[in-house]
């Protein structure tokens, strides 16, 4: 009996155990990269032998139903597949090993959704920290150049901390409105594109969203594309990791092709010009022999030193993870007395409850920067622009003549040289004036999400962008610029200016989401969102002239002189302004996927803007996108394609910043505005400043996109092609109006423009073995910008003085000039073509033509390689732009005979017309029509270029070789930026965001060395 009972009990226990193993349960965990412990969002976690699976979220987390004994397969492009077996535990963390870094990232991230690329139907590009970290750029924006097809990044200044970079995605989308993308950092929309205070080493990835399928969800601020920045964070259940990244380098002035004369050459040129035309100076041979170079470039420029240091700490427990970093950067500018110092602190915290249903996170970034800036760049102010002093100064003037006192500069200018003494004026400016900016930028956000059930979740997030800027400038009491422009009876000199700006933008988003998988193949995701943005801006300033030199201290307001009853010379001027703005939106998304073969996504959004009257306040924007993953079809089994997808999108987005004034401007465009002025007998009066237009509304951008993604031979060759069309309607433009209304135009919604183009990106692994990898990569884009409709008679607009204009069928910023025809061999005057194609020496405005040339590049892109072999690595990236034209105003000043004896000249101008040199390149030095050349296309030069934008060479030590140092990673490298440029452009920098160049701060050539250490 006992034996029988034992047998029955044993059978029961076996049956019970089998039942328990067969019972499904919820398995949760985190997928991380083995090398660094970083979470891997968008990884596919599948149950082997089934079609059932899920994707990891932004923190690398997953949750799915599985039975003990099931095998989970984790897949993510660029990593080896990982297989693990479900056991008795409900938590299963998985590490995956990187196989080869893919140039084309397999993840699309926006603020509201994270989608693996196989399930994405939108046009987007992702850049990871591997190509951002350690780069010697003051702003992360510069590091994106050449990495994203269709993204045109042009820098207008090489001054560290200067906010003069223009970012255009898929062509200009407006004539007068905002044209740059929306930036979102850790879910917080930015109020400006000023990023000098942010540390690029904190960035984990950047996703650039391009088409309507990706940007319509951002509604009123996504019309020009969206750049989503996510910073680094730690993973759960990870050990403490300490990482240091440091670089030190030098920056140098780039070369130019103007062939400027030295002192002896210029003196000899002056003598020859005097002998031929009696202009310039009758220089003797003794004066030529005695001429000594002033080396004015060395007076104003330097080899600048830069250093960047970042120390980060990351760790995670079962339910809490934290990433913290501190950073310091000190970047000198190549122009003396310019530079940027930056201090950064960041903490990203993520947590969850024990069952993973409640998740939360905070992101805090506190950043402080100090900038030394200069004024006057880009102007022809001989007493303001240091670049004129460095390059236009007469080469035989020597800096030792300036003794560093007011008496010295007064004697040089008023007695000896006049305005020819330009470099001495600028030496005095450098000694007696300065401009400093201090910026504090705080970006903080928090989010909390709760999984109501297996299908439903609810969440909310709150973010703030807080920024203060203090700008202080001064001119000393003994400055020539202060005394020369003072009133005759003014006794005290010197001035100060203090400007304080504060802005805060708060964004709140609440969401409800539903996600359901049917029959293991049908997946449906839906989400509803409500978003509110409230922003406040305040600006206050004070300026004061007149200080007692006995008590004056540079950089302070000591020696204050009170206002006097006889005049207002010393009365301070103060102003305060403030502005509020707000945006309210509600929107929804729906995504359907069938077995990762077919997918459709829908987006709808309603936005309300403070800029328009109630009837036009609301705008409705939408998009639809679809895809076909051909590689997942049964008939593709065994083919060379492991990725082949066709996708398309169509939709609309709105631009509510129609005046291009940023988040706070254009608040009263629908109101009548008056401005105070001096009227009859200088009495105060009011003038009409703006006529109201209560019919103003959004500019609407309608976009369509068709794309193809492919990967063959196990992704050894991979890439994508996109064809797009983007049209902007209801452009904000001036419609002609009768002058009896007090103005000649009324700003209204009229007209349209379009951008059409093609983008291509491709990468191929030429070598891919265990120890060696060589990848070649390239991307390029073509964009045709066309003005479709403008309100002016005849479909053309030119303001009567500008070098550019607008016409229907043309492009924005098209040069409108007379055509240069050469030099008249009979008399040495300039020749031009008139409207009928005949030559003339005196063209008129009617002879101007549309040149078809613009400063916007038609073709742009990059190509390069990545090489790794047993720890050694090398990378090179060449960027290019083609069919881009700019007016070279520097070359104008270096070659015009009018400036002989006033500033330095190009050696090319020695080939001027004489009766014995009738085939000369340049006219007679006394030609009668020199003033006409500036309105011709002679100085419109080809600014196309190919540039070695970035190169690096280094060694990555094997972890096992570092065990005796107790290090987990060590990497050393050397790198260079803007090393070599091939171009026809003669200036210092072929890359620019301007149509006309004169005396600008050029971007430098930089070489640096770095080290990355992990503990």
GROMACS .gro file of N, CA and C in nm, residues 376-474:
model
  297
  376UNK      N    1   3.179   9.415  -3.544
  376UNK     CA    2   3.227   9.477  -3.667
  376UNK      C    3   3.262   9.381  -3.779
  377UNK      N    4   3.258   9.249  -3.754
  377UNK     CA    5   3.290   9.156  -3.862
  377UNK      C    6   3.185   9.165  -3.972
  378UNK      N    7   3.231   9.150  -4.095
  378UNK     CA    8   3.140   9.156  -4.208
  378UNK      C    9   3.107   9.296  -4.254
  379UNK      N   10   3.165   9.398  -4.192
  379UNK     CA   11   3.141   9.537  -4.232
  379UNK      C   12   3.268   9.594  -4.295
  380UNK      N   13   3.255   9.710  -4.356
  380UNK     CA   14   3.373   9.778  -4.409
  380UNK      C   15   3.420   9.890  -4.317
  381UNK      N   16   3.388   9.878  -4.189
  381UNK     CA   17   3.431   9.977  -4.091
  381UNK      C   18   3.580   9.967  -4.063
  382UNK      N   19   3.657  10.064  -4.109
  382UNK     CA   20   3.804  10.056  -4.094
  382UNK      C   21   3.846  10.070  -3.948
  383UNK      N   22   3.758  10.119  -3.865
  383UNK     CA   23   3.789  10.130  -3.722
  383UNK      C   24   3.720  10.022  -3.639
  384UNK      N   25   3.657   9.922  -3.707
  384UNK     CA   26   3.580   9.822  -3.636
  384UNK      C   27   3.616   9.678  -3.672
  385UNK      N   28   3.645   9.652  -3.799
  385UNK     CA   29   3.660   9.514  -3.846
  385UNK      C   30   3.808   9.473  -3.844
  386UNK      N   31   3.842   9.384  -3.750
  386UNK     CA   32   3.981   9.340  -3.735
  386UNK      C   33   4.032   9.266  -3.859
  387UNK      N   34   3.943   9.206  -3.933
  387UNK     CA   35   3.986   9.128  -4.050
  387UNK      C   36   4.031   9.220  -4.163
  388UNK      N   37   3.976   9.339  -4.170
  388UNK     CA   38   4.027   9.437  -4.265
  388UNK      C   39   4.168   9.478  -4.225
  389UNK      N   40   4.189   9.495  -4.096
  389UNK     CA   41   4.323   9.532  -4.049
  389UNK      C   42   4.425   9.425  -4.077
  390UNK      N   43   4.384   9.298  -4.067
  390UNK     CA   44   4.479   9.189  -4.086
  390UNK      C   45   4.517   9.171  -4.232
  391UNK      N   46   4.423   9.197  -4.325
  391UNK     CA   47   4.447   9.162  -4.465
  391UNK      C   48   4.446   9.280  -4.561
  392UNK      N   49   4.375   9.387  -4.528
  392UNK     CA   50   4.371   9.502  -4.619
  392UNK      C   51   4.475   9.607  -4.586
  393UNK      N   52   4.536   9.600  -4.470
  393UNK     CA   53   4.632   9.704  -4.430
  393UNK      C   54   4.748   9.712  -4.529
  394UNK      N   55   4.795   9.833  -4.553
  394UNK     CA   56   4.913   9.850  -4.637
  394UNK      C   57   5.028   9.771  -4.576
  395UNK      N   58   5.090   9.683  -4.652
  395UNK     CA   59   5.185   9.588  -4.593
  395UNK      C   60   5.312   9.652  -4.540
  396UNK      N   61   5.344   9.776  -4.583
  396UNK     CA   62   5.469   9.838  -4.537
  396UNK      C   63   5.451   9.921  -4.410
  397UNK      N   64   5.327   9.934  -4.361
  397UNK     CA   65   5.307   9.994  -4.229
  397UNK      C   66   5.349   9.893  -4.123
  398UNK      N   67   5.408   9.939  -4.014
  398UNK     CA   68   5.458   9.847  -3.912
  398UNK      C   69   5.389   9.878  -3.780
  399UNK      N   70   5.355   9.774  -3.703
  399UNK     CA   71   5.278   9.794  -3.578
  399UNK      C   72   5.354   9.871  -3.471
  400UNK      N   73   5.487   9.877  -3.481
  400UNK     CA   74   5.563   9.947  -3.377
  400UNK      C   75   5.534  10.096  -3.372
  401UNK      N   76   5.474  10.150  -3.478
  401UNK     CA   77   5.443  10.293  -3.478
  401UNK      C   78   5.335  10.327  -3.376
  402UNK      N   79   5.252  10.231  -3.345
  402UNK     CA   80   5.147  10.256  -3.246
  402UNK      C   81   5.205  10.228  -3.108
  403UNK      N   82   5.198  10.327  -3.019
  403UNK     CA   83   5.262  10.317  -2.888
  403UNK      C   84   5.164  10.282  -2.776
  404UNK      N   85   5.039  10.254  -2.811
  404UNK     CA   86   4.944  10.210  -2.710
  404UNK      C   87   4.884  10.320  -2.627
  405UNK      N   88   4.880  10.443  -2.680
  405UNK     CA   89   4.819  10.555  -2.609
  405UNK      C   90   4.728  10.632  -2.703
  406UNK      N   91   4.639  10.712  -2.645
  406UNK     CA   92   4.553  10.794  -2.729
  406UNK      C   93   4.634  10.896  -2.807
  407UNK      N   94   4.735  10.954  -2.743
  407UNK     CA   95   4.817  11.054  -2.810
  407UNK      C   96   4.885  10.993  -2.933
  408UNK      N   97   4.927  10.868  -2.920
  408UNK     CA   98   4.993  10.802  -3.032
  408UNK      C   99   4.897  10.782  -3.149
  409UNK      N  100   4.778  10.728  -3.123
  409UNK     CA  101   4.684  10.701  -3.231
  409UNK      C  102   4.631  10.831  -3.291
  410UNK      N  103   4.615  10.934  -3.210
  410UNK     CA  104   4.569  11.062  -3.262
  410UNK      C  105   4.671  11.120  -3.359
  411UNK      N  106   4.797  11.108  -3.327
  411UNK     CA  107   4.902  11.159  -3.415
  411UNK      C  108   4.909  11.079  -3.545
  412UNK      N  109   4.898  10.947  -3.534
  412UNK     CA  110   4.907  10.863  -3.653
  412UNK      C  111   4.792  10.889  -3.749
  413UNK      N  112   4.672  10.911  -3.697
  413UNK     CA  113   4.554  10.927  -3.783
  413UNK      C  114   4.538  11.070  -3.828
  414UNK      N  115   4.545  11.165  -3.736
  414UNK     CA  116   4.515  11.304  -3.770
  414UNK      C  117   4.630  11.377  -3.836
  415UNK      N  118   4.752  11.329  -3.816
  415UNK     CA  119   4.868  11.401  -3.867
  415UNK      C  120   4.939  11.328  -3.980
  416UNK      N  121   4.951  11.194  -3.968
  416UNK     CA  122   5.040  11.121  -4.059
  416UNK      C  123   4.967  11.042  -4.167
  417UNK      N  124   4.870  10.959  -4.130
  417UNK     CA  125   4.816  10.864  -4.226
  417UNK      C  126   4.670  10.885  -4.264
  418UNK      N  127   4.590  10.942  -4.179
  418UNK     CA  128   4.447  10.946  -4.205
  418UNK      C  129   4.390  10.805  -4.196
  419UNK      N  130   4.288  10.776  -4.278
  419UNK     CA  131   4.225  10.644  -4.272
  419UNK      C  132   4.314  10.534  -4.327
  420UNK      N  133   4.423  10.571  -4.395
  420UNK     CA  134   4.520  10.469  -4.437
  420UNK      C  135   4.580  10.401  -4.314
  421UNK      N  136   4.577  10.468  -4.202
  421UNK     CA  137   4.627  10.410  -4.077
  421UNK      C  138   4.528  10.315  -4.013
  422UNK      N  139   4.445  10.250  -4.093
  422UNK     CA  140   4.343  10.157  -4.044
  422UNK      C  141   4.396  10.058  -3.942
  423UNK      N  142   4.510   9.990  -3.962
  423UNK     CA  143   4.551   9.889  -3.863
  423UNK      C  144   4.580   9.949  -3.726
  424UNK      N  145   4.623  10.075  -3.723
  424UNK     CA  146   4.648  10.138  -3.593
  424UNK      C  147   4.516  10.165  -3.520
  425UNK      N  148   4.412  10.203  -3.598
  425UNK     CA  149   4.280  10.220  -3.537
  425UNK      C  150   4.232  10.090  -3.472
  426UNK      N  151   4.258   9.980  -3.540
  426UNK     CA  152   4.211   9.851  -3.489
  426UNK      C  153   4.297   9.801  -3.374
  427UNK      N  154   4.425   9.833  -3.375
  427UNK     CA  155   4.507   9.803  -3.257
  427UNK      C  156   4.456   9.880  -3.136
  428UNK      N  157   4.414  10.003  -3.159
  428UNK     CA  158   4.361  10.083  -3.049
  428UNK      C  159   4.228  10.026  -3.001
  429UNK      N  160   4.145   9.980  -3.094
  429UNK     CA  161   4.019   9.918  -3.054
  429UNK      C  162   4.043   9.794  -2.970
  430UNK      N  163   4.139   9.711  -3.011
  430UNK     CA  164   4.168   9.589  -2.935
  430UNK      C  165   4.216   9.622  -2.794
  431UNK      N  166   4.287   9.734  -2.779
  431UNK     CA  167   4.339   9.772  -2.647
  431UNK      C  168   4.232   9.832  -2.558
  432UNK      N  169   4.134   9.899  -2.617
  432UNK     CA  170   4.045   9.983  -2.537
  432UNK      C  171   3.901   9.935  -2.531
  433UNK      N  172   3.869   9.821  -2.590
  433UNK     CA  173   3.728   9.779  -2.589
  433UNK      C  174   3.718   9.628  -2.580
  434UNK      N  175   3.602   9.582  -2.540
  434UNK     CA  176   3.577   9.439  -2.530
  434UNK      C  177   3.427   9.415  -2.524
  435UNK      N  178   3.389   9.291  -2.561
  435UNK     CA  179   3.250   9.247  -2.545
  435UNK      C  180   3.252   9.106  -2.489
  436UNK      N  181   3.177   9.085  -2.382
  436UNK     CA  182   3.174   8.955  -2.316
  436UNK      C  183   3.028   8.911  -2.299
  437UNK      N  184   3.005   8.783  -2.318
  437UNK     CA  185   2.873   8.726  -2.296
  437UNK      C  186   2.884   8.610  -2.198
  438UNK      N  187   2.800   8.613  -2.096
  438UNK     CA  188   2.787   8.500  -2.003
  438UNK      C  189   2.648   8.439  -2.023
  439UNK      N  190   2.647   8.309  -2.040
  439UNK     CA  191   2.520   8.241  -2.064
  439UNK      C  192   2.502   8.126  -1.966
  440UNK      N  193   2.383   8.118  -1.911
  440UNK     CA  194   2.346   8.003  -1.828
  440UNK      C  195   2.225   7.938  -1.895
  441UNK      N  196   2.235   7.808  -1.921
  441UNK     CA  197   2.127   7.736  -1.986
  441UNK      C  198   2.095   7.612  -1.905
  442UNK      N  199   1.971   7.600  -1.866
  442UNK     CA  200   1.922   7.485  -1.789
  442UNK      C  201   1.815   7.415  -1.871
  443UNK      N  202   1.836   7.288  -1.896
  443UNK     CA  203   1.736   7.205  -1.962
  443UNK      C  204   1.697   7.094  -1.865
  444UNK      N  205   1.572   7.092  -1.826
  444UNK     CA  206   1.525   6.994  -1.729
  444UNK      C  207   1.396   6.931  -1.779
  445UNK      N  208   1.384   6.803  -1.758
  445UNK     CA  209   1.261   6.735  -1.798
  445UNK      C  210   1.238   6.617  -1.705
  446UNK      N  211   1.112   6.580  -1.696
  446UNK     CA  212   1.074   6.462  -1.618
  446UNK      C  213   0.957   6.392  -1.684
  447UNK      N  214   0.953   6.261  -1.671
  447UNK     CA  215   0.842   6.186  -1.730
  447UNK      C  216   0.805   6.071  -1.639
  448UNK      N  217   0.680   6.032  -1.646
  448UNK     CA  218   0.631   5.917  -1.571
  448UNK      C  219   0.529   5.845  -1.657
  449UNK      N  220   0.539   5.713  -1.662
  449UNK     CA  221   0.449   5.632  -1.745
  449UNK      C  222   0.402   5.512  -1.663
  450UNK      N  223   0.278   5.475  -1.685
  450UNK     CA  224   0.224   5.360  -1.613
  450UNK      C  225   0.153   5.267  -1.711
  451UNK      N  226   0.187   5.139  -1.701
  451UNK     CA  227   0.126   5.037  -1.785
  451UNK      C  228  -0.003   4.992  -1.718
  452UNK      N  229  -0.115   5.045  -1.769
  452UNK     CA  230  -0.243   5.014  -1.708
  452UNK      C  231  -0.279   4.867  -1.723
  453UNK      N  232  -0.243   4.809  -1.838
  453UNK     CA  233  -0.268   4.668  -1.866
  453UNK      C  234  -0.165   4.626  -1.969
  454UNK      N  235  -0.183   4.506  -2.020
  454UNK     CA  236  -0.090   4.463  -2.124
  454UNK      C  237  -0.102   4.549  -2.249
  455UNK      N  238  -0.216   4.615  -2.267
  455UNK     CA  239  -0.239   4.691  -2.389
  455UNK      C  240  -0.236   4.842  -2.370
  456UNK      N  241  -0.275   4.888  -2.253
  456UNK     CA  242  -0.293   5.030  -2.230
  456UNK      C  243  -0.183   5.087  -2.141
  457UNK      N  244  -0.141   5.210  -2.174
  457UNK     CA  245  -0.047   5.282  -2.089
  457UNK      C  246  -0.080   5.429  -2.091
  458UNK      N  247  -0.044   5.498  -1.986
  458UNK     CA  248  -0.068   5.641  -1.976
  458UNK      C  249   0.061   5.706  -1.926
  459UNK      N  250   0.087   5.827  -1.973
  459UNK     CA  251   0.210   5.893  -1.932
  459UNK      C  252   0.201   6.043  -1.946
  460UNK      N  253   0.292   6.109  -1.882
  460UNK     CA  254   0.301   6.255  -1.892
  460UNK      C  255   0.446   6.296  -1.879
  461UNK      N  256   0.478   6.409  -1.939
  461UNK     CA  257   0.614   6.463  -1.930
  461UNK      C  258   0.606   6.613  -1.917
  462UNK      N  259   0.705   6.668  -1.852
  462UNK     CA  260   0.715   6.812  -1.831
  462UNK      C  261   0.860   6.852  -1.853
  463UNK      N  262   0.881   6.952  -1.939
  463UNK     CA  263   1.017   6.995  -1.969
  463UNK      C  264   1.028   7.146  -1.968
  464UNK      N  265   1.147   7.195  -1.936
  464UNK     CA  266   1.171   7.338  -1.931
  464UNK      C  267   1.306   7.370  -1.994
  465UNK      N  268   1.307   7.475  -2.074
  465UNK     CA  269   1.429   7.530  -2.132
  465UNK      C  270   1.445   7.671  -2.077
  466UNK      N  271   1.543   7.688  -1.988
  466UNK     CA  272   1.565   7.816  -1.921
  466UNK      C  273   1.701   7.871  -1.962
  467UNK      N  274   1.704   7.996  -2.003
  467UNK     CA  275   1.829   8.053  -2.052
  467UNK      C  276   1.840   8.200  -2.012
  468UNK      N  277   1.956   8.237  -1.961
  468UNK     CA  278   1.985   8.377  -1.934
  468UNK      C  279   2.116   8.413  -2.003
  469UNK      N  280   2.120   8.532  -2.059
  469UNK     CA  281   2.241   8.582  -2.125
  469UNK      C  282   2.267   8.724  -2.074
  470UNK      N  283   2.390   8.746  -2.029
  470UNK     CA  284   2.434   8.881  -1.994
  470UNK      C  285   2.545   8.921  -2.090
  471UNK      N  286   2.525   9.031  -2.157
  471UNK     CA  287   2.627   9.084  -2.248
  471UNK      C  288   2.674   9.218  -2.196
  472UNK      N  289   2.805   9.226  -2.173
  472UNK     CA  290   2.863   9.350  -2.123
  472UNK      C  291   2.972   9.395  -2.219
  473UNK      N  292   2.965   9.520  -2.261
  473UNK     CA  293   3.065   9.575  -2.350
  473UNK      C  294   3.111   9.710  -2.298
  474UNK      N  295   3.232   9.748  -2.333
  474UNK     CA  296   3.283   9.878  -2.290
  474UNK      C  297   3.381   9.934  -2.393
   0.00000   0.00000   0.00000
